[in-house]
Every structure is written in structure tokens, then in C-alpha cells.
XYZ file of N, CA and C in Angstrom:
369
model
N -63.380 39.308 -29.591
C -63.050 37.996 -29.065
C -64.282 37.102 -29.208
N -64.145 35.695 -29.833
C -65.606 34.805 -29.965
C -65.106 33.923 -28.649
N -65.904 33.645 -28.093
C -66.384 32.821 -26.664
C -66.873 31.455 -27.295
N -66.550 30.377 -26.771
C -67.489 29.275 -27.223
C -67.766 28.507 -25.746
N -69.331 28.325 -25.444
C -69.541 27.575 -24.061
C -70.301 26.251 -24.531
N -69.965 25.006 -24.008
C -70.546 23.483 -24.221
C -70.422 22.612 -23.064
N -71.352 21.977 -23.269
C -71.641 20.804 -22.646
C -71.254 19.859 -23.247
N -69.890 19.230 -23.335
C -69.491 17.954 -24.595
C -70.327 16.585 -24.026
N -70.577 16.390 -23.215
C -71.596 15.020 -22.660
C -70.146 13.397 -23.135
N -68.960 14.240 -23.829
C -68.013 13.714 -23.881
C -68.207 12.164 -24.412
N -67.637 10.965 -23.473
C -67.802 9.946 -23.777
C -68.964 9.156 -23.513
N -70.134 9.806 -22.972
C -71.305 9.641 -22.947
C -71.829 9.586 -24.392
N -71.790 10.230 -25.255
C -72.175 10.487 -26.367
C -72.166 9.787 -27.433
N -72.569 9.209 -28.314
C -72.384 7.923 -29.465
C -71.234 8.721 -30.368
N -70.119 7.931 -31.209
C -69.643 8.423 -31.635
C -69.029 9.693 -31.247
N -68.157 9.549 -30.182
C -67.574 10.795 -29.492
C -66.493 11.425 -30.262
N -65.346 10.318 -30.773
C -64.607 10.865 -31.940
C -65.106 11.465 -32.856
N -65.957 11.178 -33.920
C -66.721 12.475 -34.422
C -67.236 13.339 -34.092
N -67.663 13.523 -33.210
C -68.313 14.625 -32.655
C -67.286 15.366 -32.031
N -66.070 14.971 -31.763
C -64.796 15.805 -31.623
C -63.803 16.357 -32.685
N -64.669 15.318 -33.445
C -63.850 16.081 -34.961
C -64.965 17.504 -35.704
N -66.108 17.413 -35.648
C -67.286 18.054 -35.465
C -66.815 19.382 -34.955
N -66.730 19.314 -33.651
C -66.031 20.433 -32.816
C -65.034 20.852 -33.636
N -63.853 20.459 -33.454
C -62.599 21.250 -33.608
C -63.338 21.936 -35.078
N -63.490 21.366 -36.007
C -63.758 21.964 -37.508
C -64.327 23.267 -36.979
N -65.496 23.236 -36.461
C -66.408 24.696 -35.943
C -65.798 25.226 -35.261
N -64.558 25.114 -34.117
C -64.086 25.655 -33.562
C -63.076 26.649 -34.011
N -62.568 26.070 -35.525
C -61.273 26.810 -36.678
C -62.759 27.458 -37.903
N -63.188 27.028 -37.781
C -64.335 27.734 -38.684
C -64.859 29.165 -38.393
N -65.360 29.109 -36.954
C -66.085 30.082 -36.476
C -64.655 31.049 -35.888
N -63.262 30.485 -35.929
C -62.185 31.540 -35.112
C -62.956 31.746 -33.844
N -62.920 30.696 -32.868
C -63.259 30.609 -31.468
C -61.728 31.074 -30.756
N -61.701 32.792 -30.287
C -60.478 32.516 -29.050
C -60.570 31.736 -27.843
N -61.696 31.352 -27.294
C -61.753 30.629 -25.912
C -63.006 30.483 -25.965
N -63.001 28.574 -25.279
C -63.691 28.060 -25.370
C -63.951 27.162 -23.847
N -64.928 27.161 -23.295
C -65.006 26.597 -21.655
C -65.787 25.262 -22.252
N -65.416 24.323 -21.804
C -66.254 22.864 -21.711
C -66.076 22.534 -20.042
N -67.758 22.072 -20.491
C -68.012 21.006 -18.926
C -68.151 19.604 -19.672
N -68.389 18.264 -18.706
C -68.229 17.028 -18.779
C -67.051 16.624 -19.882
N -66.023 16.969 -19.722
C -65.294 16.749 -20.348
C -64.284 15.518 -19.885
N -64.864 14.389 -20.202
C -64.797 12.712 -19.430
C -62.757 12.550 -20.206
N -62.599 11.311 -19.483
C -61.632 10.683 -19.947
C -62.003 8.771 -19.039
N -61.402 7.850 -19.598
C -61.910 6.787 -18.959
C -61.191 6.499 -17.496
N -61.354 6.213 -16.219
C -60.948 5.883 -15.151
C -59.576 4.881 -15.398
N -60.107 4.256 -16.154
C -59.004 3.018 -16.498
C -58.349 2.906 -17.110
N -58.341 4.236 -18.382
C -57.434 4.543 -19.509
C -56.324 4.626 -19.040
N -55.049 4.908 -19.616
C -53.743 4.875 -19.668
C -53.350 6.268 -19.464
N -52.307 6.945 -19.054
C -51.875 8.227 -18.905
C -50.979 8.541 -20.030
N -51.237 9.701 -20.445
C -50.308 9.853 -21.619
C -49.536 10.862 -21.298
N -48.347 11.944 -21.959
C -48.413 13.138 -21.704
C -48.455 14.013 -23.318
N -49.386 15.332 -22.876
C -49.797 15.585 -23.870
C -49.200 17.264 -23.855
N -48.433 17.554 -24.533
C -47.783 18.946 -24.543
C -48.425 20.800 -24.472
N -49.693 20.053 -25.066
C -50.557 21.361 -25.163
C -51.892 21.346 -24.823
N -51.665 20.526 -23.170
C -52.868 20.363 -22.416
C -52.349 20.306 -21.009
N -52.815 20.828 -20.008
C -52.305 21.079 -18.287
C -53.443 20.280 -17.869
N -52.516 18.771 -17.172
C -53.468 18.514 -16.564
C -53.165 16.919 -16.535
N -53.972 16.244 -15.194
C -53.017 14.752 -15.912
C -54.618 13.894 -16.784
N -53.535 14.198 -18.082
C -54.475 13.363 -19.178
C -54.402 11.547 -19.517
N -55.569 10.985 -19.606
C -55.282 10.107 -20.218
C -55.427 9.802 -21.561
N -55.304 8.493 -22.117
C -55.268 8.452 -23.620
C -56.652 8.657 -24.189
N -57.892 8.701 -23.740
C -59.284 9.144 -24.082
C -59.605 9.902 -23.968
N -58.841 10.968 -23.736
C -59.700 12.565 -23.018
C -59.754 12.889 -24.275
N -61.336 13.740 -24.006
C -62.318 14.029 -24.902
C -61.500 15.418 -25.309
N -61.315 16.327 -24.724
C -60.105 17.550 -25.156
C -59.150 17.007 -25.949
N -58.120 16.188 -25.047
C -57.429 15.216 -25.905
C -57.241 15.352 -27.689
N -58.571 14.682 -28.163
C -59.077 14.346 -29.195
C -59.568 15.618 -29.657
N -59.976 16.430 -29.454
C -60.863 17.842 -29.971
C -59.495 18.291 -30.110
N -58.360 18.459 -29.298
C -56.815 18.909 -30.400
C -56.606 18.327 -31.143
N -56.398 16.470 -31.104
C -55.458 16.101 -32.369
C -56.602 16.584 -33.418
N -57.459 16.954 -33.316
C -58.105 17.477 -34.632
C -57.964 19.262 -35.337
N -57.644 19.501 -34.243
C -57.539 21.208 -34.133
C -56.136 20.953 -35.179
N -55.185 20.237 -34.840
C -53.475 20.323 -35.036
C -52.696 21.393 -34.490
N -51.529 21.071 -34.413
C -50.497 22.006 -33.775
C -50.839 22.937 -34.326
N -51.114 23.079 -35.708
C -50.290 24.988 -36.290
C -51.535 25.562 -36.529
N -52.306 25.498 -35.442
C -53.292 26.999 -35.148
C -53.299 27.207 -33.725
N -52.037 26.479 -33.224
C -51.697 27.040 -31.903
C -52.689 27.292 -30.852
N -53.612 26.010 -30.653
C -54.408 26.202 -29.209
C -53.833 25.522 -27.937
N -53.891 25.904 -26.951
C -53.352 25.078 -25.802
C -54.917 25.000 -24.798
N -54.522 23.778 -23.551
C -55.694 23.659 -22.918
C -55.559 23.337 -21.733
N -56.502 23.353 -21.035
C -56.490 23.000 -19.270
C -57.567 22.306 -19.297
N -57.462 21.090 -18.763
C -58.206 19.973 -18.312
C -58.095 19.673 -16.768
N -59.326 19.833 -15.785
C -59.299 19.787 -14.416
C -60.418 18.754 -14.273
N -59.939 17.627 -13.304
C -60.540 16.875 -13.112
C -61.724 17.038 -11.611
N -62.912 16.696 -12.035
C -64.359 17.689 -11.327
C -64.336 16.251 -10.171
N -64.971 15.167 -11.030
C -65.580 14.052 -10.117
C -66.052 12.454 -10.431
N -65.886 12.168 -10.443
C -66.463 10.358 -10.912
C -67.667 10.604 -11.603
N -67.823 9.841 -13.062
C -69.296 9.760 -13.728
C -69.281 8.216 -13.919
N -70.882 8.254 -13.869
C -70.842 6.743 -14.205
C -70.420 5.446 -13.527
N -69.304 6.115 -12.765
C -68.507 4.769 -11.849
C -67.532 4.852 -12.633
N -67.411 4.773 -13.607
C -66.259 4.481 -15.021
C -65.314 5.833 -15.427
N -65.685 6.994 -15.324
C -65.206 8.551 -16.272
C -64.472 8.737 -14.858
N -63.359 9.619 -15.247
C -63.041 10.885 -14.904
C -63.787 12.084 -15.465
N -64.229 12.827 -14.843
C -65.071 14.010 -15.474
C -64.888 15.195 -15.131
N -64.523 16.062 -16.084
C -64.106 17.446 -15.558
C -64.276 18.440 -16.505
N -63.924 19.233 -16.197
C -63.992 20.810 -16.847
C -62.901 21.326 -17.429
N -62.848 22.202 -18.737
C -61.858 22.179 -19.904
C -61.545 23.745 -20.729
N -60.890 24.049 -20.522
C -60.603 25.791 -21.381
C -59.624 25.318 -22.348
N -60.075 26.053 -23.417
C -59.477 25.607 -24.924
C -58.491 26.990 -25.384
N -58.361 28.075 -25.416
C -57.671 29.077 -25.664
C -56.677 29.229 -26.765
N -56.354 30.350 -28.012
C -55.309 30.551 -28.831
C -54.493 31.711 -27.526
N -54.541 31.710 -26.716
C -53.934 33.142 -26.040
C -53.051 32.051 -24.930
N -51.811 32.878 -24.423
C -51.362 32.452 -23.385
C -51.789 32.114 -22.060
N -51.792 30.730 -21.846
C -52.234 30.483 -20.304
C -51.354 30.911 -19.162
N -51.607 32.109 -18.450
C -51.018 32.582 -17.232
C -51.163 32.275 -15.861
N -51.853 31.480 -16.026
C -51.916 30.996 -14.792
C -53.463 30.062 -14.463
N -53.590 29.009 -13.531
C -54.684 28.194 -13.389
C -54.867 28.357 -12.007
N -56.081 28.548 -11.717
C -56.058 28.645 -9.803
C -58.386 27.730 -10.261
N -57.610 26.861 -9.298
C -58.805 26.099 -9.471
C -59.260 25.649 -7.704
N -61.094 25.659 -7.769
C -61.391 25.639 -6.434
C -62.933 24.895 -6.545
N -63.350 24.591 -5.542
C -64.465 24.287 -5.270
C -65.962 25.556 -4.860
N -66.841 25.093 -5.851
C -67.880 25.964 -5.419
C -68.949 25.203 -4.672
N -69.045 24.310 -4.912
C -69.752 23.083 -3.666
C -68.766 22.706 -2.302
N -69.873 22.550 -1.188
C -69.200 22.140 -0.335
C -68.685 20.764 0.023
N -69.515 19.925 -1.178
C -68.734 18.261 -1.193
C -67.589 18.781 -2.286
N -66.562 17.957 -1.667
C -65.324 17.829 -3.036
C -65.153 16.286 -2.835
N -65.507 15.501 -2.689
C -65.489 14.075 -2.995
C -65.594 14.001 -3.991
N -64.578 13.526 -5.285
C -65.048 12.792 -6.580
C -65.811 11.825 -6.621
N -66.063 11.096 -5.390
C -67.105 9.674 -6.349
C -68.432 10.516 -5.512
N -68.758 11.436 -5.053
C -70.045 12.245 -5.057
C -70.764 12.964 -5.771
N -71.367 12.874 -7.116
C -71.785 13.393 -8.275
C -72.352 15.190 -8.004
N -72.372 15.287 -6.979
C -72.509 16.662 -6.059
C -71.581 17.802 -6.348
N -70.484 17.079 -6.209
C -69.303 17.452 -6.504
C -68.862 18.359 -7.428
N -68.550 19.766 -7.045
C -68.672 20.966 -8.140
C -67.361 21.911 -7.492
């Protein structure tokens, strides 16, 4: 099984669409079964979309989002996108599992004792 762990710094990053196209390529290159991302942003103000092979409520900028439409349907990855905490004032920011294997289940929790999203603490 190949593991892939990142820090996408997401929409922080110049040129985030490439660098999501970047990804997915290495991600079908290297045959990554599962892959964990942190800061995995979407914009506060963006639009909600729904996206079939992602759990989670996405909007139209999520940085996962975009790292699939590049992957494409027919290498069959699905994903979980959990939203962590406010960045910037502006992001939704959260944490992201990329997987070719069946998702059985999501149980998501706090390891910090702030869970306030607009508290950057927040874990």
C-alpha cells in the first residue's frame, strides 16, 4: 500500500490550480492508495456545489475538489473533506483523505479543546 501525507497550503499557494494538477499527476504516477491532506481550504464565500465522489459539504473552490477533476472518474478515487476552522478570515479550512478503497465509514472529532472555527487553535 503507498501512503501519501501533505500539507496542500491549498489556496494560500500561487497558482493553486496547478499545483493541483501537479498533485493528481504524482498521485496516478506514483499509484498512491491513500492519501491524508491538511489545509485543505475552500473559499468562505464560494458557492456550494455537490460533488459525487467527495463527503462533505463542498464548495466550488475546494482544493480536493480540483485535485479530482484532475485525477478523473476512471481511476476511481473517492474523498472526505472535513471542515477544521476559519483561515485567513476568508477559507474554510480543513482536512482531506483521498483513497482508491471503499470509504466505510467517517467518525470525526476534536483533539483540541477549542472547537471554535474562527479560533485558529482549533484542531
Amino acid at each position: 500500500m503507498k501512503l501519501l501525507t501533505l500539507n496542500t497550503h491549498s489556496l494560500i499557494e500561487k497558482n493553486p490550480s496547478l499545483k493541483a494538477k501537479i498533485l493528481a499527476e504524482t498521485i496516478l504516477k506514483e499509484k498512491i492508495d491513500v492519501a491524508a491532506f491538511q489545509e485543505v481550504n475552500q473559499s468562505i464565500s464560494a458557492e456550494g456545489i455537490i460533488c459525487s465522489d467527495i463527503e462533505g459539504d463542498i464548495k466550488k473552490d475546494n482544493y480536493l475538489s480540483e485535485v479530482m477533476k484532475n485525477l478523473g472518474e476512471k481511476h476511481g478515487y473517492k474523498g472526505i473533506w472535513l471542515p477544521i476552522k476559519n483561515g485567513y478570515g476568508k477559507f474554510d479550512e480543513g482536512i482531506a483523505i483521498l483513497t482508491r478503497f471503499e470509504i466505510l465509514r467517517v467518525e470525526e472529532f476534536y483533539v483540541s479543546k477549542i472547537i471554535d472555527p474562527a479560533n485558529w487553535k482549533t484542531r
